[in-house]
XYZ file of C-alpha atoms in Angstrom:
697
model
C -18.770 -18.085 -65.802
C -15.991 -18.795 -63.337
C -17.026 -19.529 -59.776
C -15.810 -17.175 -57.072
C -14.908 -17.879 -53.479
C -14.604 -15.180 -50.823
C -11.475 -15.812 -48.768
C -11.817 -14.366 -45.271
C -8.741 -12.854 -43.568
C -6.695 -15.421 -41.690
C -7.190 -14.383 -38.073
C -4.635 -16.792 -36.639
C -1.503 -16.940 -38.730
C 1.406 -17.393 -36.280
C 3.970 -17.048 -39.033
C 3.096 -13.346 -39.330
C 3.495 -12.545 -35.647
C 6.322 -10.253 -34.616
C 5.439 -10.030 -30.896
C 6.196 -12.769 -28.383
C 2.643 -13.088 -27.056
C 3.322 -16.247 -25.054
C 6.460 -14.765 -23.529
C 5.018 -11.325 -22.762
C 1.756 -12.539 -21.217
C 0.775 -15.080 -18.600
C -1.217 -18.113 -19.704
C -4.642 -16.586 -19.004
C -3.765 -13.260 -20.641
C -2.318 -15.078 -23.647
C -5.494 -17.120 -24.085
C -7.607 -13.963 -24.073
C -5.338 -11.901 -26.345
C -5.007 -14.596 -29.003
C -8.445 -16.210 -28.883
C -10.182 -16.879 -32.177
C -13.191 -15.147 -33.717
C -16.612 -15.068 -32.093
C -17.976 -13.710 -28.837
C -15.767 -13.792 -25.733
C -16.387 -12.665 -22.160
C -13.151 -12.037 -20.258
C -13.608 -11.861 -16.488
C -10.688 -9.723 -15.358
C -10.165 -9.600 -11.597
C -8.735 -6.503 -9.949
C -5.071 -5.895 -10.808
C -4.837 -8.777 -13.277
C -3.502 -6.815 -16.260
C -6.764 -6.148 -18.078
C -5.374 -3.178 -19.999
C -2.257 -5.091 -21.019
C -4.424 -7.924 -22.298
C -6.622 -5.596 -24.358
C -3.562 -3.857 -25.811
C -2.098 -7.168 -26.920
C -5.503 -8.226 -28.252
C -5.588 -5.159 -30.500
C -2.020 -5.819 -31.656
C -2.814 -9.489 -32.321
C -5.862 -8.663 -34.441
C -3.854 -6.189 -36.501
C -0.952 -8.621 -36.914
C -3.245 -11.412 -38.054
C -4.820 -9.415 -40.847
C -7.747 -7.426 -39.437
C -7.759 -3.921 -40.960
C -7.165 -1.522 -38.031
C -10.012 0.770 -39.067
C -12.405 -2.212 -38.703
C -11.570 -2.627 -34.995
C -13.601 -0.602 -32.469
C -12.356 -0.285 -28.884
C -15.030 1.137 -26.573
C -14.120 2.446 -23.126
C -15.661 4.779 -20.561
C -13.078 7.552 -20.962
C -11.280 8.826 -24.030
C -8.088 8.890 -22.005
C -8.290 5.122 -21.478
C -8.816 4.547 -25.189
C -5.896 6.813 -26.127
C -3.661 5.059 -23.606
C -4.505 1.605 -24.944
C -4.108 2.549 -28.585
C -0.877 4.411 -27.794
C 0.529 1.336 -26.101
C -0.570 -0.884 -28.973
C 1.133 1.436 -31.458
C 4.294 1.350 -29.361
C 4.219 -2.446 -29.524
C 3.695 -2.581 -33.271
C 3.684 0.420 -35.543
C 1.469 3.256 -36.674
C -1.245 0.928 -37.920
C -2.853 0.779 -34.474
C -3.460 4.504 -34.621
C -6.135 3.761 -37.225
C -8.123 1.652 -34.747
C -11.393 3.344 -33.846
C -11.476 4.046 -30.122
C -13.315 6.143 -27.589
C -16.343 6.225 -25.352
C -19.725 4.804 -26.318
C -21.091 8.339 -26.438
C -18.305 9.678 -28.649
C -18.578 6.764 -31.090
C -22.367 7.160 -31.274
C -21.913 10.897 -31.853
C -19.823 10.073 -34.943
C -22.570 7.786 -36.229
C -25.287 10.380 -35.618
C -23.291 13.137 -37.316
C -23.023 10.874 -40.354
C -26.667 9.795 -40.489
C -28.410 12.708 -38.732
C -30.880 13.422 -41.593
C -32.304 9.907 -41.223
C -33.693 11.041 -37.870
C -34.581 14.558 -38.959
C -31.561 16.037 -37.176
C -29.201 18.668 -38.610
C -25.610 17.552 -39.138
C -24.537 20.449 -36.917
C -26.682 19.577 -33.916
C -25.481 20.940 -30.568
C -24.619 18.525 -27.793
C -25.971 19.381 -24.340
C -24.083 18.273 -21.259
C -25.952 17.452 -18.037
C -25.779 21.025 -16.784
C -27.086 22.436 -20.077
C -29.926 19.906 -20.037
C -30.852 20.978 -16.506
C -30.953 24.615 -17.642
C -33.375 23.765 -20.461
C -35.613 21.837 -18.079
C -35.529 24.803 -15.698
C -36.613 27.104 -18.524
C -39.525 24.804 -19.372
C -40.469 24.569 -15.703
C -40.563 28.384 -15.474
C -42.565 28.723 -18.696
C -45.143 26.313 -17.276
C -45.378 28.369 -14.095
C -44.210 25.456 -11.979
C -41.488 27.466 -10.274
C -44.139 29.086 -8.069
C -46.328 26.149 -7.045
C -47.871 25.926 -3.595
C -46.121 22.607 -3.003
C -42.366 22.510 -3.542
C -41.583 21.439 -7.114
C -38.398 19.587 -8.122
C -35.505 21.863 -9.039
C -33.652 21.627 -12.322
C -30.983 19.187 -11.117
C -33.620 16.785 -9.828
C -35.622 17.095 -13.041
C -32.547 16.301 -15.110
C -31.727 13.300 -12.927
C -35.259 11.883 -13.198
C -35.609 12.434 -16.948
C -32.157 10.945 -17.615
C -32.696 7.905 -15.377
C -36.090 7.178 -16.912
C -34.675 7.272 -20.429
C -31.616 5.160 -19.629
C -33.712 2.486 -17.945
C -36.556 2.755 -20.484
C -38.869 3.401 -17.549
C -41.874 5.641 -16.926
C -41.070 9.110 -15.562
C -43.661 8.751 -12.795
C -42.213 5.388 -11.779
C -38.681 6.806 -11.696
C -39.825 9.822 -9.682
C -41.558 7.569 -7.156
C -38.449 5.395 -6.822
C -35.854 8.154 -6.510
C -37.780 11.106 -5.071
C -41.006 9.753 -3.527
C -41.685 13.076 -1.788
C -42.279 14.578 -5.257
C -44.666 11.819 -6.394
C -47.642 14.207 -6.413
C -45.939 16.149 -9.231
C -45.533 13.066 -11.451
C -47.940 14.258 -14.150
C -46.337 17.703 -14.376
C -42.826 16.223 -14.504
C -43.911 13.885 -17.307
C -45.274 16.895 -19.233
C -41.977 18.735 -18.795
C -40.100 15.656 -20.036
C -42.312 15.577 -23.135
C -41.831 19.322 -23.696
C -38.089 18.838 -23.296
C -38.032 16.322 -26.146
C -39.925 18.748 -28.407
C -37.695 21.663 -27.417
C -34.543 19.719 -28.296
C -35.915 18.728 -31.676
C -37.020 22.296 -32.495
C -33.616 23.759 -31.613
C -31.277 21.125 -33.067
C -30.153 19.876 -29.646
C -29.023 16.435 -28.538
C -28.274 15.565 -24.937
C -25.904 12.990 -23.511
C -28.546 10.258 -23.228
C -29.755 10.913 -26.783
C -26.403 9.857 -28.208
C -27.025 6.245 -27.218
C -30.797 6.149 -27.558
C -30.967 7.946 -30.901
C -28.328 5.585 -32.293
C -30.486 2.645 -31.259
C -33.514 4.373 -32.775
C -31.532 4.917 -35.970
C -30.682 1.215 -36.129
C -34.281 0.160 -35.390
C -35.857 2.475 -37.963
C -33.174 2.028 -40.619
C -31.873 -1.565 -40.669
C -29.807 -0.737 -43.734
C -27.866 1.832 -41.690
C -27.305 -0.698 -38.918
C -26.022 -3.232 -41.465
C -23.746 -0.616 -43.047
C -22.234 0.414 -39.695
C -21.869 -3.154 -38.409
C -20.317 -4.391 -41.658
C -17.450 -1.974 -41.063
C -16.810 -3.317 -37.552
C -14.878 -6.581 -37.849
C -14.197 -6.719 -34.084
C -15.703 -4.748 -31.212
C -13.801 -4.739 -27.897
C -15.452 -3.345 -24.757
C -13.587 -2.350 -21.610
C -15.294 -2.300 -18.168
C -18.322 -4.165 -19.506
C -19.770 -4.453 -15.982
C -20.389 -0.691 -16.078
C -22.548 -0.726 -19.217
C -26.204 0.243 -19.082
C -28.958 -1.559 -21.055
C -28.591 0.758 -24.062
C -24.833 0.143 -24.254
C -25.323 -3.616 -24.082
C -27.770 -3.378 -26.995
C -25.299 -1.255 -28.947
C -22.527 -3.836 -28.529
C -24.912 -6.451 -29.867
C -25.778 -4.195 -32.828
C -22.139 -3.389 -33.644
C -21.318 -7.121 -33.734
C -24.467 -8.100 -35.644
C -22.702 -8.724 -38.984
C -19.348 -10.307 -38.072
C -20.248 -11.661 -34.617
C -16.899 -10.756 -33.057
C -17.405 -9.148 -29.643
C -14.976 -9.255 -26.730
C -16.327 -7.883 -23.445
C -13.773 -7.422 -20.674
C -14.980 -6.711 -17.169
C -15.301 -7.806 -13.563
C -18.668 -8.507 -12.002
C -17.011 -7.933 -8.605
C -16.310 -4.296 -9.523
C -19.803 -3.345 -10.659
C -20.493 -0.378 -8.350
C -22.131 2.266 -10.531
C -25.811 1.350 -10.562
C -26.621 4.909 -9.473
C -25.240 6.027 -12.854
C -27.426 3.558 -14.731
C -24.961 0.643 -14.957
C -26.768 -2.696 -15.046
C -25.096 -5.510 -13.122
C -27.178 -8.006 -15.139
C -25.387 -7.162 -18.401
C -22.238 -9.107 -17.586
C -24.322 -12.140 -16.610
C -26.540 -11.779 -19.674
C -23.655 -11.656 -22.167
C -23.830 -15.416 -22.931
C -27.542 -15.016 -23.656
C -26.972 -12.109 -26.038
C -24.179 -14.064 -27.737
C -25.012 -17.793 -27.678
C -21.875 -19.905 -27.719
C -19.757 -17.145 -26.186
C -16.525 -18.335 -24.589
C -15.769 -17.475 -20.951
C -12.150 -16.703 -20.023
C -10.701 -15.510 -16.720
C -7.809 -13.336 -15.581
C -6.986 -14.221 -11.962
C -3.255 -13.617 -11.490
C -2.930 -10.298 -9.658
C 0.121 -8.036 -10.112
C -0.819 -5.346 -7.590
C -1.432 -6.728 -4.118
C 0.153 -9.107 -1.635
C -1.465 -12.515 -1.177
C -2.873 -11.610 2.284
C -4.759 -8.679 0.727
C -6.028 -10.975 -2.029
C -7.096 -13.607 0.508
C -9.286 -11.000 2.177
C -10.696 -9.876 -1.192
C -11.532 -13.483 -2.129
C -13.239 -14.024 1.226
C -15.307 -10.887 0.705
C -16.551 -12.086 -2.668
C -17.563 -15.423 -1.190
C -20.349 -13.539 0.625
C -22.004 -12.370 -2.624
C -25.294 -13.998 -3.583
C -24.594 -13.705 -7.327
C -21.107 -13.860 -8.773
C -18.779 -15.532 -11.252
C -16.361 -17.876 -9.493
C -12.777 -16.679 -9.650
C -9.891 -16.634 -7.190
C -7.265 -13.908 -7.181
C -3.690 -15.046 -6.578
C -0.190 -13.649 -6.975
C 3.181 -15.163 -7.735
C 4.879 -11.756 -7.421
C 3.994 -10.953 -3.769
C 3.177 -14.231 -1.989
C 3.879 -12.888 1.517
C 3.014 -9.794 3.538
C 1.135 -8.492 6.560
C -2.456 -9.550 6.977
C -4.963 -6.683 6.624
C -5.746 -5.202 10.036
C -9.094 -4.316 11.576
C -9.149 -1.471 14.071
C -11.969 -0.828 16.552
C -11.524 2.792 17.629
C -13.194 4.332 20.669
C -15.007 7.003 18.613
C -14.745 9.060 15.449
C -12.018 11.260 16.898
C -9.903 8.297 17.980
C -10.332 6.666 14.569
C -9.112 9.860 12.901
C -6.120 10.130 15.267
C -5.189 6.506 14.581
C -5.307 6.998 10.812
C -3.220 10.181 10.919
C -0.601 8.704 13.246
C -0.307 5.559 11.130
C 0.053 7.720 8.011
C 2.927 9.600 9.660
C 4.579 6.333 10.732
C 4.283 4.966 7.195
C 5.778 8.158 5.813
C 8.711 7.873 8.218
C 9.173 4.325 6.933
C 9.554 5.662 3.389
C 6.021 5.539 1.927
C 5.227 8.904 0.263
C 1.963 10.583 1.218
C 0.662 10.288 -2.347
C 1.117 6.505 -2.171
C -1.406 6.335 0.669
C -5.176 6.728 0.507
C -8.068 6.906 2.940
C -11.293 5.582 1.427
C -14.892 5.895 2.609
C -18.439 5.203 1.433
C -19.703 8.801 1.435
C -17.933 12.154 1.409
C -19.130 13.227 4.857
C -17.470 10.176 6.475
C -14.094 11.927 6.264
C -15.023 15.184 8.007
C -13.459 14.277 11.368
C -10.358 12.987 9.597
C -10.017 16.202 7.586
C -10.033 18.214 10.798
C -7.347 15.991 12.311
C -5.184 16.204 9.191
C -5.493 19.990 9.287
C -4.567 20.064 12.967
C -1.473 17.970 12.301
C -0.499 19.920 9.171
C -0.745 16.932 6.802
C -1.535 18.023 3.209
C -4.301 16.087 1.472
C -6.503 16.186 -1.602
C -10.071 14.920 -1.676
C -11.224 13.224 -4.866
C -14.593 13.820 -6.467
C -14.205 17.545 -7.146
C -15.495 19.982 -9.727
C -15.085 19.260 -13.427
C -13.384 22.061 -15.324
C -16.112 22.131 -17.963
C -18.750 22.461 -15.231
C -17.228 25.630 -13.697
C -19.459 28.658 -14.325
C -16.815 30.835 -16.036
C -15.784 27.995 -18.348
C -19.403 27.329 -19.293
C -19.780 31.047 -20.088
C -16.949 30.884 -22.624
C -18.092 27.556 -24.096
C -21.589 28.985 -24.618
C -20.136 31.599 -27.020
C -18.368 28.847 -28.974
C -21.585 26.825 -29.094
C -23.449 29.807 -30.570
C -20.773 30.240 -33.202
C -21.318 26.601 -34.127
C -25.120 26.552 -33.927
C -27.042 29.868 -33.967
C -30.212 27.960 -32.980
C -28.748 26.856 -29.641
C -31.316 28.532 -27.373
C -29.754 27.448 -24.022
C -26.440 28.968 -25.091
C -28.216 32.211 -26.061
C -29.885 32.353 -22.654
C -26.569 31.952 -20.859
C -24.657 34.428 -23.012
C -27.361 37.113 -22.986
C -27.767 37.031 -19.221
C -24.064 37.808 -18.843
C -24.846 41.303 -20.104
C -25.773 43.899 -17.454
C -29.493 44.615 -17.275
C -30.635 41.579 -19.249
C -32.603 39.143 -17.123
C -34.171 35.772 -17.830
C -37.377 37.156 -19.385
C -35.617 39.548 -21.776
C -33.033 36.896 -22.669
C -35.792 34.373 -23.397
C -37.465 36.839 -25.756
C -34.255 37.631 -27.630
C -33.359 33.932 -27.838
C -36.801 33.062 -29.193
C -36.472 35.727 -31.886
C -32.866 34.810 -32.730
C -33.526 31.075 -33.050
C -36.751 31.499 -35.005
C -34.960 31.326 -38.329
C -36.672 34.402 -39.765
C -33.512 36.461 -40.203
C -29.781 36.231 -40.698
C -27.869 34.728 -37.754
C -26.103 37.079 -35.356
C -28.137 40.192 -36.235
C -30.454 42.293 -34.068
C -34.117 43.051 -34.779
C -34.457 46.500 -36.357
C -37.435 47.784 -34.374
C -37.190 46.618 -30.784
C -37.641 49.573 -28.380
C -37.012 47.403 -25.321
C -33.498 46.631 -26.565
C -32.367 50.225 -27.149
C -30.569 50.517 -23.813
C -28.741 47.239 -24.478
C -27.990 47.794 -28.161
C -24.286 48.578 -27.839
C -23.569 45.490 -25.749
C -25.686 43.312 -28.019
C -23.950 44.643 -31.133
C -20.569 43.805 -29.565
C -21.771 40.266 -28.908
C -23.099 39.839 -32.440
C -19.859 41.241 -33.873
C -17.882 38.640 -31.921
C -20.071 35.801 -33.160
C -19.774 36.998 -36.751
C -15.991 37.298 -36.366
C -15.794 33.681 -35.229
C -17.149 32.650 -38.636
C -14.085 33.994 -40.452
C -12.383 31.251 -42.474
C -8.923 30.157 -41.428
C -9.263 30.954 -37.730
C -7.743 28.220 -35.568
C -9.628 26.949 -32.531
C -7.097 28.646 -30.257
C -7.589 31.971 -32.051
C -11.361 31.654 -31.652
C -11.018 30.918 -27.949
C -8.676 33.881 -27.513
C -11.188 36.142 -29.269
C -13.946 35.013 -26.892
C -11.659 35.473 -23.872
C -10.801 39.042 -24.935
C -14.504 39.857 -25.214
C -15.282 38.051 -21.952
C -12.488 39.611 -19.826
C -14.496 42.625 -18.548
C -17.516 40.415 -17.904
C -15.349 38.053 -15.847
C -13.988 40.859 -13.672
C -17.437 42.316 -13.098
C -19.291 39.047 -12.524
C -16.675 37.266 -10.404
C -15.020 40.223 -8.690
C -14.073 38.289 -5.548
C -11.932 35.591 -7.182
C -11.499 36.536 -10.832
C -7.654 36.123 -10.741
C -8.070 32.406 -9.968
C -10.688 32.092 -12.690
C -8.339 33.839 -15.126
C -5.810 31.072 -14.486
C -8.485 28.498 -15.273
C -9.236 30.284 -18.535
C -5.541 30.311 -19.471
C -5.487 26.566 -18.916
C -8.689 26.244 -20.938
C -7.195 28.156 -23.874
C -4.271 25.737 -23.861
C -6.652 22.794 -24.090
C -7.976 24.122 -27.411
C -4.583 23.637 -29.058
C -4.543 20.488 -31.140
C -8.251 20.423 -32.048
C -8.884 20.670 -35.754
C -12.286 22.294 -35.476
C -14.432 24.281 -33.097
C -17.119 21.602 -33.274
C -14.676 18.894 -32.202
C -13.481 20.981 -29.262
C -16.971 21.800 -27.982
C -18.090 18.211 -28.402
C -15.033 16.866 -26.577
C -15.801 19.074 -23.569
C -19.335 17.710 -23.365
C -18.405 14.080 -23.974
C -15.478 13.770 -21.594
C -15.256 16.733 -19.170
C -11.719 17.514 -18.016
C -11.469 16.995 -14.294
C -10.318 19.965 -12.257
C -8.883 18.060 -9.309
C -6.716 19.695 -6.720
C -4.040 17.012 -7.073
C -1.722 18.849 -9.448
C -2.350 22.191 -7.757
C -1.505 20.758 -4.347
C 1.637 19.121 -5.692
C 2.902 22.539 -6.747
C 2.165 24.139 -3.381
C 3.671 21.466 -1.127
C 7.088 19.865 -1.153
C 5.505 16.539 -2.093
C 2.203 15.380 -3.578
C -0.478 15.097 -0.886
C -2.299 12.262 0.810
C -5.399 11.089 -1.074
C -8.852 11.065 0.495
C -11.528 9.581 -1.722
C -14.907 7.964 -1.868
C -14.617 4.358 -3.001
C -16.487 5.175 -6.197
C -13.917 7.821 -7.141
C -10.968 5.552 -6.270
C -11.870 2.755 -8.671
C -8.991 2.250 -11.105
C -6.408 3.715 -8.709
C -3.840 1.877 -6.586
C -1.797 2.760 -3.508
C 0.857 1.179 -1.324
C -1.227 1.682 1.824
C -5.010 1.982 2.061
C -7.232 2.853 5.016
C -10.955 2.121 4.759
C -12.756 4.009 7.500
C -16.220 4.088 9.105
C -16.996 0.441 8.360
C -20.349 0.440 10.119
C -23.717 -1.034 9.287
C -25.648 1.878 7.870
C -22.474 3.385 6.393
C -20.953 0.466 4.473
C -23.320 -1.139 3.742
C -25.457 1.968 3.385
C -28.679 2.078 5.370
C -30.535 2.379 2.064
C -29.193 -1.004 0.925
C -30.158 -3.137 3.915
C -33.554 -4.243 2.576
C -32.380 -5.609 -0.792
C -30.058 -8.543 -1.549
C -28.958 -6.905 -4.829
C -28.210 -3.625 -3.080
C -26.255 -5.420 -0.348
C -24.219 -7.226 -2.990
C -23.278 -3.898 -4.571
C -22.200 -2.563 -1.164
C -20.077 -5.692 -0.717
C -18.485 -5.048 -4.103
C -17.696 -1.518 -2.937
C -15.662 -2.919 -0.045
C -13.976 -5.357 -2.453
C -12.992 -2.448 -4.726
C -11.667 -0.512 -1.728
C -9.605 -3.456 -0.458
C -8.085 -4.242 -3.855
C -6.705 -0.693 -4.187
C -4.025 -1.718 -1.618
C -0.681 -3.060 -2.752
C 1.035 -3.727 0.597
C -0.871 -2.477 3.643
C -4.614 -2.501 4.266
C -6.331 -1.154 7.393
C -10.074 -1.423 8.033
C -11.464 0.673 10.882
C -14.667 1.706 12.608
C -15.674 3.670 15.727
C -17.171 1.646 18.592
C -19.292 4.617 19.683
C -20.607 7.714 17.960
C -22.339 10.869 19.063
C -25.816 11.119 17.586
C -27.938 14.219 17.754
C -30.801 13.880 20.265
C -29.363 10.550 21.473
C -25.870 11.377 22.714
C -23.168 8.673 22.608
C -24.466 5.385 21.187
C -22.799 2.035 20.508
C -22.361 1.232 16.831
C -22.573 -2.014 14.886
C -19.534 -2.988 12.783
C -20.176 -3.661 9.105
C -21.789 -7.055 8.615
C -19.155 -7.747 5.959
C -16.376 -7.991 8.577
C -17.600 -10.848 10.789
C -17.411 -13.621 8.114
C -13.805 -12.794 7.230
C -12.193 -14.706 10.103
C -8.821 -14.331 11.847
C -6.954 -16.192 9.119
C -7.410 -13.233 6.748
C -8.104 -10.284 9.074
C -5.935 -9.377 12.055
C -7.261 -7.278 14.962
C -5.121 -4.298 15.885
C -5.537 -3.000 19.414
C -5.047 0.682 20.107
C -3.279 1.530 23.357
C -3.818 5.091 24.545
C -1.877 6.804 27.301
C -4.845 8.925 28.334
C -7.546 6.266 28.422
C -8.033 2.547 29.161
C -7.551 0.114 26.247
C -10.316 -0.114 23.651
C -12.392 -3.288 23.460
C -11.077 -5.771 20.850
C -12.970 -6.095 17.563
C -15.596 -8.764 17.159
C -13.400 -11.496 15.659
C -12.204 -14.769 17.234
C -8.989 -14.870 19.269
C -5.776 -15.434 17.333
C -3.062 -17.994 18.068
C -0.514 -15.159 18.292
C -0.729 -11.669 19.824
C -2.269 -9.009 17.576
C -0.234 -6.135 16.247
C -0.296 -3.023 18.408
C 0.036 0.626 17.629
C 2.232 2.979 19.612
C 0.281 5.051 22.138
C -1.690 7.810 20.443
C 0.109 11.014 21.390
C -1.876 13.892 22.856
C -2.425 16.689 20.369
C 0.239 19.403 20.646
C -0.915 22.455 22.531
C 1.158 24.875 20.481
C 2.214 24.850 16.855
C 0.552 21.940 15.085
C 3.606 21.478 12.856
C 6.119 21.313 15.702
C 5.937 17.557 16.323
C 5.652 16.391 12.720
C 8.521 14.376 11.220
C 8.583 16.540 8.095
């Protein structure tokens, strides 16, 4: 019998390449995009072209013989995955469209849909978002009589947070409760019982929550090694974006996906790991070489966003971290520029007036409002600034707003679609039934229990139910709608329109004060359904990657120009602006008072300031009030952020405010400079009449 030899695809055949990788990329990007097989950790500093490198990596793998469908690109938003794969397709051809891409949760959902019976799940399980999960926990809390305890019991949002955190960290519920909400520690046993009941409830009703997508996939792999081998054998290369934001389960999944071929590329920046409160584990990026022995370490350090003075400050900030990978950001594009300025303002009001006046000066100099941002540690830090912006008539938008899929009227409509997909979805029944006049939580719970019991045909009413007689017409209309949604050939848009027609009178009755605005939201929602091939895909997409309902586009339509951006640092990650102001840099604010006792927590606060600083392209201003009014204490002196003092005058320039109505402010606590500091024009008194009269626009 003739011997056979399996010839592996040639993963580095330059003769096949059509793109000029060396010419299109810098040396570090080129090394990462064209590296050979195996495990690779790419440390990508802020603004160093991480996305470009990943796009070229995908193109390179396809060009050198890797079947596109055997490449998996995992990101934290579907939009990021679509953007990368779209750019890769533009570079090459349609082959890159066959690359598998999306979020960890979406990719795991595909796996679970395929192998659901292995875990005793129905193929058509319903996916619960965080709000739905909280509603189920609230139902279980009420059933247990814990909504009327003598001592205050955690509400549904707190329960959901505790249960989710415990599962993501593989920790005990009582331990998580004690860590996050110590004032509820006496209820630890009851909370643990609710968490256990929650797991049973989900299983009985064919429900899977957001955390389950990751954890059930790991369970599937642990209990069925043959499934793990089958999935991993189809993944020739796994690429992970923003690896520093992965949680322990996601790190284990990457390892599982690469378990057959061993090709894993993790791209991330330890200096931008700022989401521990969401379950991200800073240790993952340091533990990558341990998970993948022999992994290569590559760096991206050439920055294309900021001036060198901004990068010098960012590098100096990172030098303060107790645990870090060594890397130094530099730029050949913008080697010169103004040093970042530090501003010691008299008080909160003066700080706000400085920021607004500087914004107006920058706008006069040609920088659009939308190319400027004011960043802060917590949302309440901007309250004084918001008042000042309103007084001066400066339009702004504040990031971190409501998600469209979390708005009550949207969730009402989605609940009907969920029921059409899964008649056993008890939380959806509870929501839909309580929209009907006269049906409260107890009656809805009874109907839902009967409907999901499986003893009758879906979407039919019990024949002998005296208590339902007064509701029968409304209930029959609901059931008729749900049956109509089962008609073959109906597009997703047609199904949504049918639900909206049924829901219209409910909307006007339930949200009488602002239903016209909500109607506009629903019109937008109906448009989102276009392009989805199935109702299940549409409902799942809403739960996996909620569409953000920010005011940015709305404001841009109302005003002559897009507005100024106010944002927490967490919400600003991934954005960039010409000019950035970071305000309220005080000990207790940034770093947060809750972080002062832990070196790891302080490091994360330091990384927050690093992320804030590296959003700036040209101008960076750091400010703090010298004094603040505190309730019961009056005016007190503050302490500047401990992160400022080590920066030094070579990277941080004091800016002295000169007011016409008050003596000069004390200089910031940095050494004297060899040349005079920059000064700001005197802060003008607020106009006594029309706030818009003195504005330059």
